[in-house]
mmCIF file with all atom_site columns, C-alpha atoms in Angstrom:
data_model
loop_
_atom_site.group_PDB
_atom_site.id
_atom_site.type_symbol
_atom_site.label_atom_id
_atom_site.label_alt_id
_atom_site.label_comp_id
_atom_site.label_asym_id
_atom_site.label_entity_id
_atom_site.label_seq_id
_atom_site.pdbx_PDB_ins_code
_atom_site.Cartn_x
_atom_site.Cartn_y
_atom_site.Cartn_z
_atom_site.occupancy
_atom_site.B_iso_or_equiv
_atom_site.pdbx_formal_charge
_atom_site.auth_seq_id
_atom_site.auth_comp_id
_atom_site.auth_asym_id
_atom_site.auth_atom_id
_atom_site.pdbx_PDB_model_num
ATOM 1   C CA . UNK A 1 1   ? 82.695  -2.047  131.218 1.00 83.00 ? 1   UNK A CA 1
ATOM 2   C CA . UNK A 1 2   ? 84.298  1.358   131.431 1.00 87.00 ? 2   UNK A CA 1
ATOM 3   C CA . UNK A 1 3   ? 88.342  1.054   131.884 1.00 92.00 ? 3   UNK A CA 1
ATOM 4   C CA . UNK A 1 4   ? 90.509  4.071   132.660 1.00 96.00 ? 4   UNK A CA 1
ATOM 5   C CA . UNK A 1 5   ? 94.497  3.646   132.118 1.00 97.00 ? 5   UNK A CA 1
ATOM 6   C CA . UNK A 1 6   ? 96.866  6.127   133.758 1.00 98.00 ? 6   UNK A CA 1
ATOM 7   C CA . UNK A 1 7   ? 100.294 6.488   132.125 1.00 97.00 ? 7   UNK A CA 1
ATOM 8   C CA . UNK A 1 8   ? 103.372 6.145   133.784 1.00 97.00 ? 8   UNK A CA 1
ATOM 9   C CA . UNK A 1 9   ? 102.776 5.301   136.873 1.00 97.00 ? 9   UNK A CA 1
ATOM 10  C CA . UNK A 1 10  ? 105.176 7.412   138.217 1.00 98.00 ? 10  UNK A CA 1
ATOM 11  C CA . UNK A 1 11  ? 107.082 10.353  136.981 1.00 98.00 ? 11  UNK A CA 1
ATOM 12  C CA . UNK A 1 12  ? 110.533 11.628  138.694 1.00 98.00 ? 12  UNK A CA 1
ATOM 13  C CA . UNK A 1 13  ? 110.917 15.761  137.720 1.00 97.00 ? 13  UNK A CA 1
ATOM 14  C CA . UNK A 1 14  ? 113.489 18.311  138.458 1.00 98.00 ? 14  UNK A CA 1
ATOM 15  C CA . UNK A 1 15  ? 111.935 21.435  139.295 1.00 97.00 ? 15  UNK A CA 1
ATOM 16  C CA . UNK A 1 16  ? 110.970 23.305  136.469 1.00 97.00 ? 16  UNK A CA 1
ATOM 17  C CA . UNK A 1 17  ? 110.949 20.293  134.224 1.00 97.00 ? 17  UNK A CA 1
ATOM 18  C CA . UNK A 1 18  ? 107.579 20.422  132.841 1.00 98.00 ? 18  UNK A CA 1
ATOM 19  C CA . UNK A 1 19  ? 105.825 16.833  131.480 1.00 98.00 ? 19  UNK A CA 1
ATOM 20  C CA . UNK A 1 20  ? 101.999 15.646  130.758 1.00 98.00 ? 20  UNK A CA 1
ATOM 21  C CA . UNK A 1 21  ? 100.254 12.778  132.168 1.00 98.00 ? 21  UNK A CA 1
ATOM 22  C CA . UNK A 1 22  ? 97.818  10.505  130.238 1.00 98.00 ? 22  UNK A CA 1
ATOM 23  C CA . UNK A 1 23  ? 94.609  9.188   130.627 1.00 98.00 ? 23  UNK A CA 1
ATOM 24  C CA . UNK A 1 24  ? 93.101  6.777   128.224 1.00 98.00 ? 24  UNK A CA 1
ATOM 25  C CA . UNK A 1 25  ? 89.600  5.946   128.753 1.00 96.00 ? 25  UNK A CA 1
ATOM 26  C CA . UNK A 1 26  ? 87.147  3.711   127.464 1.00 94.00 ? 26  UNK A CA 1
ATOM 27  C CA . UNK A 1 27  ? 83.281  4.496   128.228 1.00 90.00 ? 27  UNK A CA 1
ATOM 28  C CA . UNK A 1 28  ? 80.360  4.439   126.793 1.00 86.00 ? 28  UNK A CA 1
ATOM 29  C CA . UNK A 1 29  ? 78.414  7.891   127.268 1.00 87.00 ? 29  UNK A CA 1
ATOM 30  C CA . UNK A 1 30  ? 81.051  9.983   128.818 1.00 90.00 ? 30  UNK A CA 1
ATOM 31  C CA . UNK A 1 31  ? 79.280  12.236  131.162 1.00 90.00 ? 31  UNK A CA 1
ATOM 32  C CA . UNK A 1 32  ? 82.520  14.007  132.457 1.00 92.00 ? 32  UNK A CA 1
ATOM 33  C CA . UNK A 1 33  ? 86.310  13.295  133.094 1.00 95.00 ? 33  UNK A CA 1
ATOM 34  C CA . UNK A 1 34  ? 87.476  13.988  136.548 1.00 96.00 ? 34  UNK A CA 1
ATOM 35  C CA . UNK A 1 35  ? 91.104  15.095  137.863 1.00 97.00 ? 35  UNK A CA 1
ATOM 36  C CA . UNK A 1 36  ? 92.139  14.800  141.414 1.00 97.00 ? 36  UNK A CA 1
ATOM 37  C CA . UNK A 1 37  ? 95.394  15.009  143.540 1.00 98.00 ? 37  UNK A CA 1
ATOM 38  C CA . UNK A 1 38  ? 95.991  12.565  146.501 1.00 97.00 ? 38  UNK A CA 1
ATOM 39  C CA . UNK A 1 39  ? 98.196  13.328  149.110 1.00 96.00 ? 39  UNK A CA 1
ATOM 40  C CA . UNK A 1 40  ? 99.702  10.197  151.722 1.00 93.00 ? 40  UNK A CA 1
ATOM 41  C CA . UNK A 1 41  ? 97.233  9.476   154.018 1.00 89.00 ? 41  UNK A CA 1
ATOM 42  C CA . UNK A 1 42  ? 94.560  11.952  152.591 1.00 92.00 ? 42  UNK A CA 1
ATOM 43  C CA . UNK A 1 43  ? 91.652  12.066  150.487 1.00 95.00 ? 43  UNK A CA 1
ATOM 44  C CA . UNK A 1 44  ? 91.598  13.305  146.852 1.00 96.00 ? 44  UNK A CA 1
ATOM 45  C CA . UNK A 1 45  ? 91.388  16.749  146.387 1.00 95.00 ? 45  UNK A CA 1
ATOM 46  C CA . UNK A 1 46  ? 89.211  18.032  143.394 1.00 94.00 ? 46  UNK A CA 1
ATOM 47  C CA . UNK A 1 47  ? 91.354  19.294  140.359 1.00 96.00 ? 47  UNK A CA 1
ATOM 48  C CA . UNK A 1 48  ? 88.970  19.829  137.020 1.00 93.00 ? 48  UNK A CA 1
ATOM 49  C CA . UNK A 1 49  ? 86.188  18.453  135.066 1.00 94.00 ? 49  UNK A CA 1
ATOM 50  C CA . UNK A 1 50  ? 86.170  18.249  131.520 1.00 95.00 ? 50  UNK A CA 1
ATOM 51  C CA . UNK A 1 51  ? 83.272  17.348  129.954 1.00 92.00 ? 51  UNK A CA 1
ATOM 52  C CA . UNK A 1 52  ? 83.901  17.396  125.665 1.00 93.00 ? 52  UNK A CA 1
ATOM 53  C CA . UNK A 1 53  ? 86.723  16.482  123.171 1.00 94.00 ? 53  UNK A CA 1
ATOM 54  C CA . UNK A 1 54  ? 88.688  19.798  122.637 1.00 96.00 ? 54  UNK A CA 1
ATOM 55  C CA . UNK A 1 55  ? 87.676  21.450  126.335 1.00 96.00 ? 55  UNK A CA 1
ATOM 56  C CA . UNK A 1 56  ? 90.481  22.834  128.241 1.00 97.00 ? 56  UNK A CA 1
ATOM 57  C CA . UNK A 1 57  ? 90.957  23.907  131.642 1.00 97.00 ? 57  UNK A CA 1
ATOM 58  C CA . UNK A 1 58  ? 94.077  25.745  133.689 1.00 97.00 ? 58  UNK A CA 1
ATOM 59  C CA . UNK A 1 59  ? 95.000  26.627  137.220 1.00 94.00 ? 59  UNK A CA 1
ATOM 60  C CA . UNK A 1 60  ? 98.046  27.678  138.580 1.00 95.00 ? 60  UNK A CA 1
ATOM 61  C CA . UNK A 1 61  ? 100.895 24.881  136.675 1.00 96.00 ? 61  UNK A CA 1
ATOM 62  C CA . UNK A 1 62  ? 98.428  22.681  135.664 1.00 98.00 ? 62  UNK A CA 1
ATOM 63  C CA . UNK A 1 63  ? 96.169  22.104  132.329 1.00 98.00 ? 63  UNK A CA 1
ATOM 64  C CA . UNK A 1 64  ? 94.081  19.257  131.314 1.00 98.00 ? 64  UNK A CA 1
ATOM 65  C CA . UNK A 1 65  ? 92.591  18.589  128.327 1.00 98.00 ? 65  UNK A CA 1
ATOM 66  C CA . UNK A 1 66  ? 90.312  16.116  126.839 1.00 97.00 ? 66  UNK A CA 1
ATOM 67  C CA . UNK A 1 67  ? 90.197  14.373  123.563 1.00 94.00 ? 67  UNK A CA 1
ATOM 68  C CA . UNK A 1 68  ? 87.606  11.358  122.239 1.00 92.00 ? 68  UNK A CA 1
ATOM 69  C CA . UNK A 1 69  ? 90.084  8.734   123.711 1.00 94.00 ? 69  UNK A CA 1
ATOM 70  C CA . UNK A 1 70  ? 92.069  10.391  126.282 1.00 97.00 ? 70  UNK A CA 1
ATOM 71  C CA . UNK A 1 71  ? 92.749  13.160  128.630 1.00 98.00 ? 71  UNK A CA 1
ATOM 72  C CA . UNK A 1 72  ? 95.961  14.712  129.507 1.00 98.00 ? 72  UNK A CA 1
ATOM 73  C CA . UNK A 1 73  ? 97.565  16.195  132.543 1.00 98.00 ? 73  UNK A CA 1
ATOM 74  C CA . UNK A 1 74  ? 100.289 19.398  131.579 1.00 98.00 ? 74  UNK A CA 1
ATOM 75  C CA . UNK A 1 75  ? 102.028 20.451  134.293 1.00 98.00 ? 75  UNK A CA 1
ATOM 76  C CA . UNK A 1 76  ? 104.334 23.199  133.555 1.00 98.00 ? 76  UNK A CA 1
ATOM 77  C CA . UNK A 1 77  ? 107.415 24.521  135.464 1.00 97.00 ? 77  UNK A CA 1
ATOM 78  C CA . UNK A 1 78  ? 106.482 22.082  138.372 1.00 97.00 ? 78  UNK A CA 1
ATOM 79  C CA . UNK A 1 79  ? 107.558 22.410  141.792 1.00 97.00 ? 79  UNK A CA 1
ATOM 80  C CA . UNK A 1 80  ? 108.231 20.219  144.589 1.00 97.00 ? 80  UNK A CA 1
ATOM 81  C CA . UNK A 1 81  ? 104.737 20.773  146.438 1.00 97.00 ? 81  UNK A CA 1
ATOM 82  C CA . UNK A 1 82  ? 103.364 19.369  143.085 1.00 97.00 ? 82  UNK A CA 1
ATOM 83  C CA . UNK A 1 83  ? 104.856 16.294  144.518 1.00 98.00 ? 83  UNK A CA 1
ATOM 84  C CA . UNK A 1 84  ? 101.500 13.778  144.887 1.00 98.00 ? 84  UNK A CA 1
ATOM 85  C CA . UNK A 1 85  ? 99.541  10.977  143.093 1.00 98.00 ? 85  UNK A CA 1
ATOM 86  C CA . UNK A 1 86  ? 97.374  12.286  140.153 1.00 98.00 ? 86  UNK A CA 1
ATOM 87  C CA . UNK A 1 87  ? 93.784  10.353  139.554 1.00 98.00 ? 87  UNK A CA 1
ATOM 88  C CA . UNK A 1 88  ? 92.149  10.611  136.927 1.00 97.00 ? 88  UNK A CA 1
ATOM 89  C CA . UNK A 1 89  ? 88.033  9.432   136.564 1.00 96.00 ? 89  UNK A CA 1
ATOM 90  C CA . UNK A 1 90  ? 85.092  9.282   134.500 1.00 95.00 ? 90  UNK A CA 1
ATOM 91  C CA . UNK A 1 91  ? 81.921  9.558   135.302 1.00 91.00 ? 91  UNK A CA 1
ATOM 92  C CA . UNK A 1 92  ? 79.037  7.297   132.352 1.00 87.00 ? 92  UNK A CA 1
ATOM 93  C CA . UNK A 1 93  ? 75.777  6.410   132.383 1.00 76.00 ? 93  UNK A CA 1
ATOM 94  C CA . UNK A 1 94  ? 72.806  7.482   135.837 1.00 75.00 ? 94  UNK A CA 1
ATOM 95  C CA . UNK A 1 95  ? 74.271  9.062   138.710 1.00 78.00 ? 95  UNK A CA 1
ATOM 96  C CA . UNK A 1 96  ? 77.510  10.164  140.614 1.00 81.00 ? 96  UNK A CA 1
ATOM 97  C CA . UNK A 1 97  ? 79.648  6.873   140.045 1.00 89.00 ? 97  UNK A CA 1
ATOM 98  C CA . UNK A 1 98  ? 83.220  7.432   139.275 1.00 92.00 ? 98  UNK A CA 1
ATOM 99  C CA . UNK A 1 99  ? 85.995  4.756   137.188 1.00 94.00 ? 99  UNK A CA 1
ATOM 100 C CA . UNK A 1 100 ? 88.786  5.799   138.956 1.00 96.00 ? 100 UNK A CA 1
ATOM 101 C CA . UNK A 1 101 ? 92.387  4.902   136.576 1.00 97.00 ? 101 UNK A CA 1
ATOM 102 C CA . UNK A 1 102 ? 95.289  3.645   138.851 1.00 97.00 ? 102 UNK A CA 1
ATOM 103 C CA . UNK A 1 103 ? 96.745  7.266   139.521 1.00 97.00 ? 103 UNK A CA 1
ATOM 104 C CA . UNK A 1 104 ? 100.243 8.687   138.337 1.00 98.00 ? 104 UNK A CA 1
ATOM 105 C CA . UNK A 1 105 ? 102.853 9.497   141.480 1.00 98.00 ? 105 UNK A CA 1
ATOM 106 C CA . UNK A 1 106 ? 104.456 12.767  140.932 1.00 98.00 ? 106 UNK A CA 1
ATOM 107 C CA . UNK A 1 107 ? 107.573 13.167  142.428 1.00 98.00 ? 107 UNK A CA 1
ATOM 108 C CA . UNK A 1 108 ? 109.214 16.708  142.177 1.00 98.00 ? 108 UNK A CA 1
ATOM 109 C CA . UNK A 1 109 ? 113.142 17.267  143.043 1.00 97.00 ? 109 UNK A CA 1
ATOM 110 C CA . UNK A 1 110 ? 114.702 20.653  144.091 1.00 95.00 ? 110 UNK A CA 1
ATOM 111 C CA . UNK B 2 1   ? 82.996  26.625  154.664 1.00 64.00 ? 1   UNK B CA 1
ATOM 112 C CA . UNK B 2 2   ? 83.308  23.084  156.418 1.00 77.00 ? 2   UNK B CA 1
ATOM 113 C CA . UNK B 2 3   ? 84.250  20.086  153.821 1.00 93.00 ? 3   UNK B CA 1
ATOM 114 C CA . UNK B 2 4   ? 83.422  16.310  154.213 1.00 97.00 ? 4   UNK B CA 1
ATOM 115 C CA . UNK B 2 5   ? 83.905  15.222  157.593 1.00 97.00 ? 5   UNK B CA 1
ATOM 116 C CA . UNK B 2 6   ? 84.792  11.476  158.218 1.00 98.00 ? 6   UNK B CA 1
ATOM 117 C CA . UNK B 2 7   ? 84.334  9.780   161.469 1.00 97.00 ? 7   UNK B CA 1
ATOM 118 C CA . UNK B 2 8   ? 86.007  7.617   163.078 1.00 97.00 ? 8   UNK B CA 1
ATOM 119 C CA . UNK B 2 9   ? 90.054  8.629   160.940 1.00 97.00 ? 9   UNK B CA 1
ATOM 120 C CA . UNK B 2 10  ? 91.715  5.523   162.026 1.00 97.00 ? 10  UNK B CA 1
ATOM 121 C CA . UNK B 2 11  ? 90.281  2.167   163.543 1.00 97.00 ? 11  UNK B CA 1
ATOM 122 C CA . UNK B 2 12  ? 91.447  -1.410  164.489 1.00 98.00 ? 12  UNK B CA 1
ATOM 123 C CA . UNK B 2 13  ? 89.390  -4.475  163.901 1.00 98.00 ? 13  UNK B CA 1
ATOM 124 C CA . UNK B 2 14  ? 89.519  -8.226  164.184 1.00 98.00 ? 14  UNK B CA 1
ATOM 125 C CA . UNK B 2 15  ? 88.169  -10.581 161.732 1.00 98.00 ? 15  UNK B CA 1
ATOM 126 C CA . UNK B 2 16  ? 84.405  -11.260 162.261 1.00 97.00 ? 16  UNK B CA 1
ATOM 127 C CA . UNK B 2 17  ? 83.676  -7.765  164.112 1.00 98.00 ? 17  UNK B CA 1
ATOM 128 C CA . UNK B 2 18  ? 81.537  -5.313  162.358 1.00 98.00 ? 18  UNK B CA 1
ATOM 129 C CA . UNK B 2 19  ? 82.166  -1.806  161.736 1.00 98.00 ? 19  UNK B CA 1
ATOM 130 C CA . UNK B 2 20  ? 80.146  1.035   161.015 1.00 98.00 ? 20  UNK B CA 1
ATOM 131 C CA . UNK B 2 21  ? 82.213  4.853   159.575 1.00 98.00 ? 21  UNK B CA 1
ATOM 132 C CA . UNK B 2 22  ? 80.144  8.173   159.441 1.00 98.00 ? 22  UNK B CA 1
ATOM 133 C CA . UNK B 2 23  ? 80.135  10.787  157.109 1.00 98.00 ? 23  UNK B CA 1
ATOM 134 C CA . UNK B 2 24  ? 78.961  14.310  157.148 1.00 97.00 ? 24  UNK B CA 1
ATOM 135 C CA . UNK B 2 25  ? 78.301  15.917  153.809 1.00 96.00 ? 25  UNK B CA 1
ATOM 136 C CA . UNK B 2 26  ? 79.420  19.407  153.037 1.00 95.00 ? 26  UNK B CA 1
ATOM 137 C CA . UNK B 2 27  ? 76.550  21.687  153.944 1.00 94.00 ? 27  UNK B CA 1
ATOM 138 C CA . UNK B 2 28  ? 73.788  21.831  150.784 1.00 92.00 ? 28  UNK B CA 1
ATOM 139 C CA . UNK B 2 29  ? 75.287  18.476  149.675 1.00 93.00 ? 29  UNK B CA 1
ATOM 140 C CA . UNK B 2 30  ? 72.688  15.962  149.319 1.00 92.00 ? 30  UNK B CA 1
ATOM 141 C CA . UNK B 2 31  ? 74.647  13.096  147.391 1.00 93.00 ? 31  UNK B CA 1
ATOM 142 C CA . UNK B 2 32  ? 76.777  10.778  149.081 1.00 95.00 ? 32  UNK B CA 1
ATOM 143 C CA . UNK B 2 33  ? 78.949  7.878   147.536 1.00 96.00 ? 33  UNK B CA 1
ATOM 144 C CA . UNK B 2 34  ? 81.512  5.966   149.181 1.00 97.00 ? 34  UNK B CA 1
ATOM 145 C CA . UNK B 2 35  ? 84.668  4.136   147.881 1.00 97.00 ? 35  UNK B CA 1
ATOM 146 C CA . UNK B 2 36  ? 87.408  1.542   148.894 1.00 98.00 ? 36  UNK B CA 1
ATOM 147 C CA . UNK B 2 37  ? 90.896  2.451   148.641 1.00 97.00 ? 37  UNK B CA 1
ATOM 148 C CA . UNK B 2 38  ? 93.531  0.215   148.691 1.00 96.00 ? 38  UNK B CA 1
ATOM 149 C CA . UNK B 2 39  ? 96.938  -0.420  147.267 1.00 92.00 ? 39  UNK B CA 1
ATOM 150 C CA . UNK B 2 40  ? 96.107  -3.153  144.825 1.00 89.00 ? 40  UNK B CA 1
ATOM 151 C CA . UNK B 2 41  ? 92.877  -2.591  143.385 1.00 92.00 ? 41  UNK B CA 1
ATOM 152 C CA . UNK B 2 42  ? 93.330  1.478   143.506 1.00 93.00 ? 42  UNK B CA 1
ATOM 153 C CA . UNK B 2 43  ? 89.821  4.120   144.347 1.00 96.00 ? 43  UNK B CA 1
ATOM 154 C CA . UNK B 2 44  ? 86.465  1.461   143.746 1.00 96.00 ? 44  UNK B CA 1
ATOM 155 C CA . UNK B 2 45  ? 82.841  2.184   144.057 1.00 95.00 ? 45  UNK B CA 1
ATOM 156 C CA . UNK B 2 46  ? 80.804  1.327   146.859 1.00 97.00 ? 46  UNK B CA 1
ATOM 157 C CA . UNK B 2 47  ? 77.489  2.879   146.509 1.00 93.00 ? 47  UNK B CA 1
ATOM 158 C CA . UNK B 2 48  ? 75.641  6.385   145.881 1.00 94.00 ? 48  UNK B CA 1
ATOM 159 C CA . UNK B 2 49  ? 72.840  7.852   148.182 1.00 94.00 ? 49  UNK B CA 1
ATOM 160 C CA . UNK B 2 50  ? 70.836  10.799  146.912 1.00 92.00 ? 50  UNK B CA 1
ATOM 161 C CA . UNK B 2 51  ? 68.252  11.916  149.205 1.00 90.00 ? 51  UNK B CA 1
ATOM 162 C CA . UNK B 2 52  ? 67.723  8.789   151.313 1.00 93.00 ? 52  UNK B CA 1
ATOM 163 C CA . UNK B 2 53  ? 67.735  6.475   148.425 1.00 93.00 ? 53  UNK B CA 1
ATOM 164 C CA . UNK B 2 54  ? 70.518  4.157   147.158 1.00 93.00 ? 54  UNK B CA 1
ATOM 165 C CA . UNK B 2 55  ? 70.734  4.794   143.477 1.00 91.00 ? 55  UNK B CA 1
ATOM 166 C CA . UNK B 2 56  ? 73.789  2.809   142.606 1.00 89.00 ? 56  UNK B CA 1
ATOM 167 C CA . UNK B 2 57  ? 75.903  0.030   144.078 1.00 93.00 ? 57  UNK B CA 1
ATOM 168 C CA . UNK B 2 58  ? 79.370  -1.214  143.310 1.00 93.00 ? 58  UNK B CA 1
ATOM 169 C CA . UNK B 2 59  ? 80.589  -4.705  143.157 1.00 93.00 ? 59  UNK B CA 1
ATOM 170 C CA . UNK B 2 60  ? 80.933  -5.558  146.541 1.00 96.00 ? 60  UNK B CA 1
ATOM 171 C CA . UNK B 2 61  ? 79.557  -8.564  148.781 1.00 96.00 ? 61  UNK B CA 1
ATOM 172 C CA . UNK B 2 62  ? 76.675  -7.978  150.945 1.00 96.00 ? 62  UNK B CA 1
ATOM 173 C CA . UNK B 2 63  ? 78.396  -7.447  153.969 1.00 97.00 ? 63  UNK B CA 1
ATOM 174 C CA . UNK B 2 64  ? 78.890  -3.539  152.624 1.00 98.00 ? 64  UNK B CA 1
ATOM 175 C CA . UNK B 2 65  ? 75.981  -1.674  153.684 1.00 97.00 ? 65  UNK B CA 1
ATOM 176 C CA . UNK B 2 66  ? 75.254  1.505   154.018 1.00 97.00 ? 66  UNK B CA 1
ATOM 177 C CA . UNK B 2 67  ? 72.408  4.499   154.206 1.00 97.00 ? 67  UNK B CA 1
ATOM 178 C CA . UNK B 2 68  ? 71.513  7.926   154.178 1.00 97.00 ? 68  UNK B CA 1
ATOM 179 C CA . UNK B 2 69  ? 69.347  10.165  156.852 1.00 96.00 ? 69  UNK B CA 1
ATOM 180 C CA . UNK B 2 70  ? 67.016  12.632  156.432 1.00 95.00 ? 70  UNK B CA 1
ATOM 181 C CA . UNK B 2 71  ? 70.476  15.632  156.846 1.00 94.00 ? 71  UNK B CA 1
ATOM 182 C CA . UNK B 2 72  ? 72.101  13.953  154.079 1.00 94.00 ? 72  UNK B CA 1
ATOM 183 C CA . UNK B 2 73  ? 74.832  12.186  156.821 1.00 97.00 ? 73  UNK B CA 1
ATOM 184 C CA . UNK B 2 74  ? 75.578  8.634   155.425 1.00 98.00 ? 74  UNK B CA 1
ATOM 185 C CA . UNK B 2 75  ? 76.606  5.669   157.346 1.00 98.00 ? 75  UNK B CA 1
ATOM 186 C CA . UNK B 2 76  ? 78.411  2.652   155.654 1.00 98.00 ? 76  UNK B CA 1
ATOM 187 C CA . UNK B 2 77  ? 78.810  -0.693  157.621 1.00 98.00 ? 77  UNK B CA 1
ATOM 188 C CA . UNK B 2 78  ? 80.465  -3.802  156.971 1.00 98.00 ? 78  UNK B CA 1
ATOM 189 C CA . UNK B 2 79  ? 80.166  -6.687  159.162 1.00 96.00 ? 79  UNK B CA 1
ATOM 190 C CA . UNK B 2 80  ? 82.065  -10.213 159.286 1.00 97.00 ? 80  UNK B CA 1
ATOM 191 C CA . UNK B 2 81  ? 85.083  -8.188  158.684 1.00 98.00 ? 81  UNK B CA 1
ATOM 192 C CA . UNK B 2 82  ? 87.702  -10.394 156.641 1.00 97.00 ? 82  UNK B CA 1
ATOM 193 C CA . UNK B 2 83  ? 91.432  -8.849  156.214 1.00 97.00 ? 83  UNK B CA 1
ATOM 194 C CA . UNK B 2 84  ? 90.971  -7.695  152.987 1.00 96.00 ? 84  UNK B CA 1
ATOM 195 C CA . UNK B 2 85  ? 88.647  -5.368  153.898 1.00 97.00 ? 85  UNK B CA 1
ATOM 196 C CA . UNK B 2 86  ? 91.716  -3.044  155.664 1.00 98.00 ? 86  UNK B CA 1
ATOM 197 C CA . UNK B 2 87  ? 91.171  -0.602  153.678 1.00 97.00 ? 87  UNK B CA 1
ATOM 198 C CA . UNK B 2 88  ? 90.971  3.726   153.100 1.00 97.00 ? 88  UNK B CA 1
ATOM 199 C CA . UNK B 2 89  ? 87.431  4.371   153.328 1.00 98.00 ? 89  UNK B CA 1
ATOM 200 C CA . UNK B 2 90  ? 86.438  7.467   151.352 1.00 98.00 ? 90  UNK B CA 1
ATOM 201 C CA . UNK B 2 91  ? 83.311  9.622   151.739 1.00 97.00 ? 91  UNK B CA 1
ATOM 202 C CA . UNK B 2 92  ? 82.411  12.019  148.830 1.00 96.00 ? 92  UNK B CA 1
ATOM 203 C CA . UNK B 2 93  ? 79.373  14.611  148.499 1.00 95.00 ? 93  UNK B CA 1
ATOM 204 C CA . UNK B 2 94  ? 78.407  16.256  145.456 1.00 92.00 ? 94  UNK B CA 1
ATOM 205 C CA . UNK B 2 95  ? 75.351  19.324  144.989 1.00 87.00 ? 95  UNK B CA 1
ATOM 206 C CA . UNK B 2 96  ? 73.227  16.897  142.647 1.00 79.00 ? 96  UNK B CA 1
ATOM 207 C CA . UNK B 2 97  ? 73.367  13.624  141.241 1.00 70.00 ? 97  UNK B CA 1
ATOM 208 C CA . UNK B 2 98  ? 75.783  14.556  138.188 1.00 70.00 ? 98  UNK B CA 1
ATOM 209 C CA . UNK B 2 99  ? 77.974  16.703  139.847 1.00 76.00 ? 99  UNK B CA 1
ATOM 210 C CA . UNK B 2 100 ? 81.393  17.349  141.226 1.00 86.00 ? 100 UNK B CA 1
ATOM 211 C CA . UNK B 2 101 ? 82.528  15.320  143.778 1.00 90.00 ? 101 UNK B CA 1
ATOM 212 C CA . UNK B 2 102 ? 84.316  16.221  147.004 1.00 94.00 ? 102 UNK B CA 1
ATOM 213 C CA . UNK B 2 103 ? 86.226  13.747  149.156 1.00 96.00 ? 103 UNK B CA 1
ATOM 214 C CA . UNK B 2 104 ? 86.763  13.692  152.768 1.00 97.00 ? 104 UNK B CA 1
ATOM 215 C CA . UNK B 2 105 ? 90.132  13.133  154.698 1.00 96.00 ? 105 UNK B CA 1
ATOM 216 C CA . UNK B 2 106 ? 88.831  9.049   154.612 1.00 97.00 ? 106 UNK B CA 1
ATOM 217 C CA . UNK B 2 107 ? 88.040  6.287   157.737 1.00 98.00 ? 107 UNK B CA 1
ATOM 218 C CA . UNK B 2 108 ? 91.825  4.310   157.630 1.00 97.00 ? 108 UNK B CA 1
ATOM 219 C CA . UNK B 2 109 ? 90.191  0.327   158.971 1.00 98.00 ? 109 UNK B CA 1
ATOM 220 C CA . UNK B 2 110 ? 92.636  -1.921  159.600 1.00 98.00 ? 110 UNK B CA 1
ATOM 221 C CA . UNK B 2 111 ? 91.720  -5.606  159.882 1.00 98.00 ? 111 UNK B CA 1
ATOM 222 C CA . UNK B 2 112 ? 93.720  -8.151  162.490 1.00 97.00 ? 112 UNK B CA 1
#
């Protein structure tokens, strides 16, 4: 059965503080490795796919990267409309189905 | 160019009613999966329609039902509605089966 754990689950920042959030996944046949921000009350918006050990991908503050056994989350110089819950998926075996990991909460201070 | 569009956003229930959410795919989209949100058990799998046909299902009870028309728009329904199904309902669309997915705002169902 394919697990995905999110670590913490939830990270306090002063602007500018930069900090990484994990994923640790376990899968058989990873396909791809999903990132998405949640907003209250809306629906996750699409971040990056990664889709080998040693990919990266950037935009704006943010970086992910993707190892054998885990994927992390670098967000660098955050600011306060960074503030949101981070999700992180993967996507095995026929199909579109996502493993969704329990999500990190971001909260950014001035 | 228009993203997911769930309707109804918010609805109120009782136990035993049935309910049924739309979803309109972004344009060119022909996959459509669904998921349950909710604070204890997190994002979870319904089911996956590609061009009319259900090619996966979650673990969920029969009661979760759902299909896919000939424009891509999916319907989900659940019927003998039990308060744990209050839930965020989330529509997603993706180009092809092993693609990126794209979520819509959700269908917030609320159980009494």
């Amino acid at each position: 059965e394919d697990q995905v754990t999110q670590s913490p689950e939830a990270l306090r920042l002063q602007e500018g503080e930069s900090s990484s959030l994990n994923c640790s996944y376990t899968v058989s046949g990873l396909r791809g490795l999903f990132w998405y921000r949640q907003d209250p009350g809306k629906g996750p918006e699409f971040l990056f796919t990664l889709y080998s050990a040693g990919e990266e991908k950037e935009k704006e503050r943010l970086k992910a990267t993707l190892t054998k056994k885990e994927s992390f989350l670098h967000i660098t110089a955050p600011k306060p409309e960074d503030s949101a819950t981070y999700l992180c998926a993967v996507q095995a075996g026929a199909g579109n189905m996502l493993t969704f990991g329990g999500g990190t909460r971001l909260m950014v201070k001035p | 160019k228009a993203g997911v569009t769930q309707t109804p956003r918010y609805l109120i229930k009782t136990r035993g009613q049935q309910v049924t959410l739309s979803c309109s795919p972004i344009s060119g989209h022909r996959s459509v999966s669904w998921y349950q949100q909710t604070p204890g058990q997190g994002l979870q799998f319904l089911f996956e329609y590609f061009s009319e046909t259900q090619r996966n299902k979650g673990n969920f009870p029969g009661r979760f039902s759902g299909r896919q028309f000939s424009n891509s728009r999916s319907e989900m329904n659940v019927s003998t509605l039990e308060l744990g199904d209050s839930a965020l309902y989330l529509c997603a669309s993706s180009v092809r089966v092993d693609g990126e997915l794209f979520f819509g705002e959700g269908s917030r169902l609320t159980v009494l």
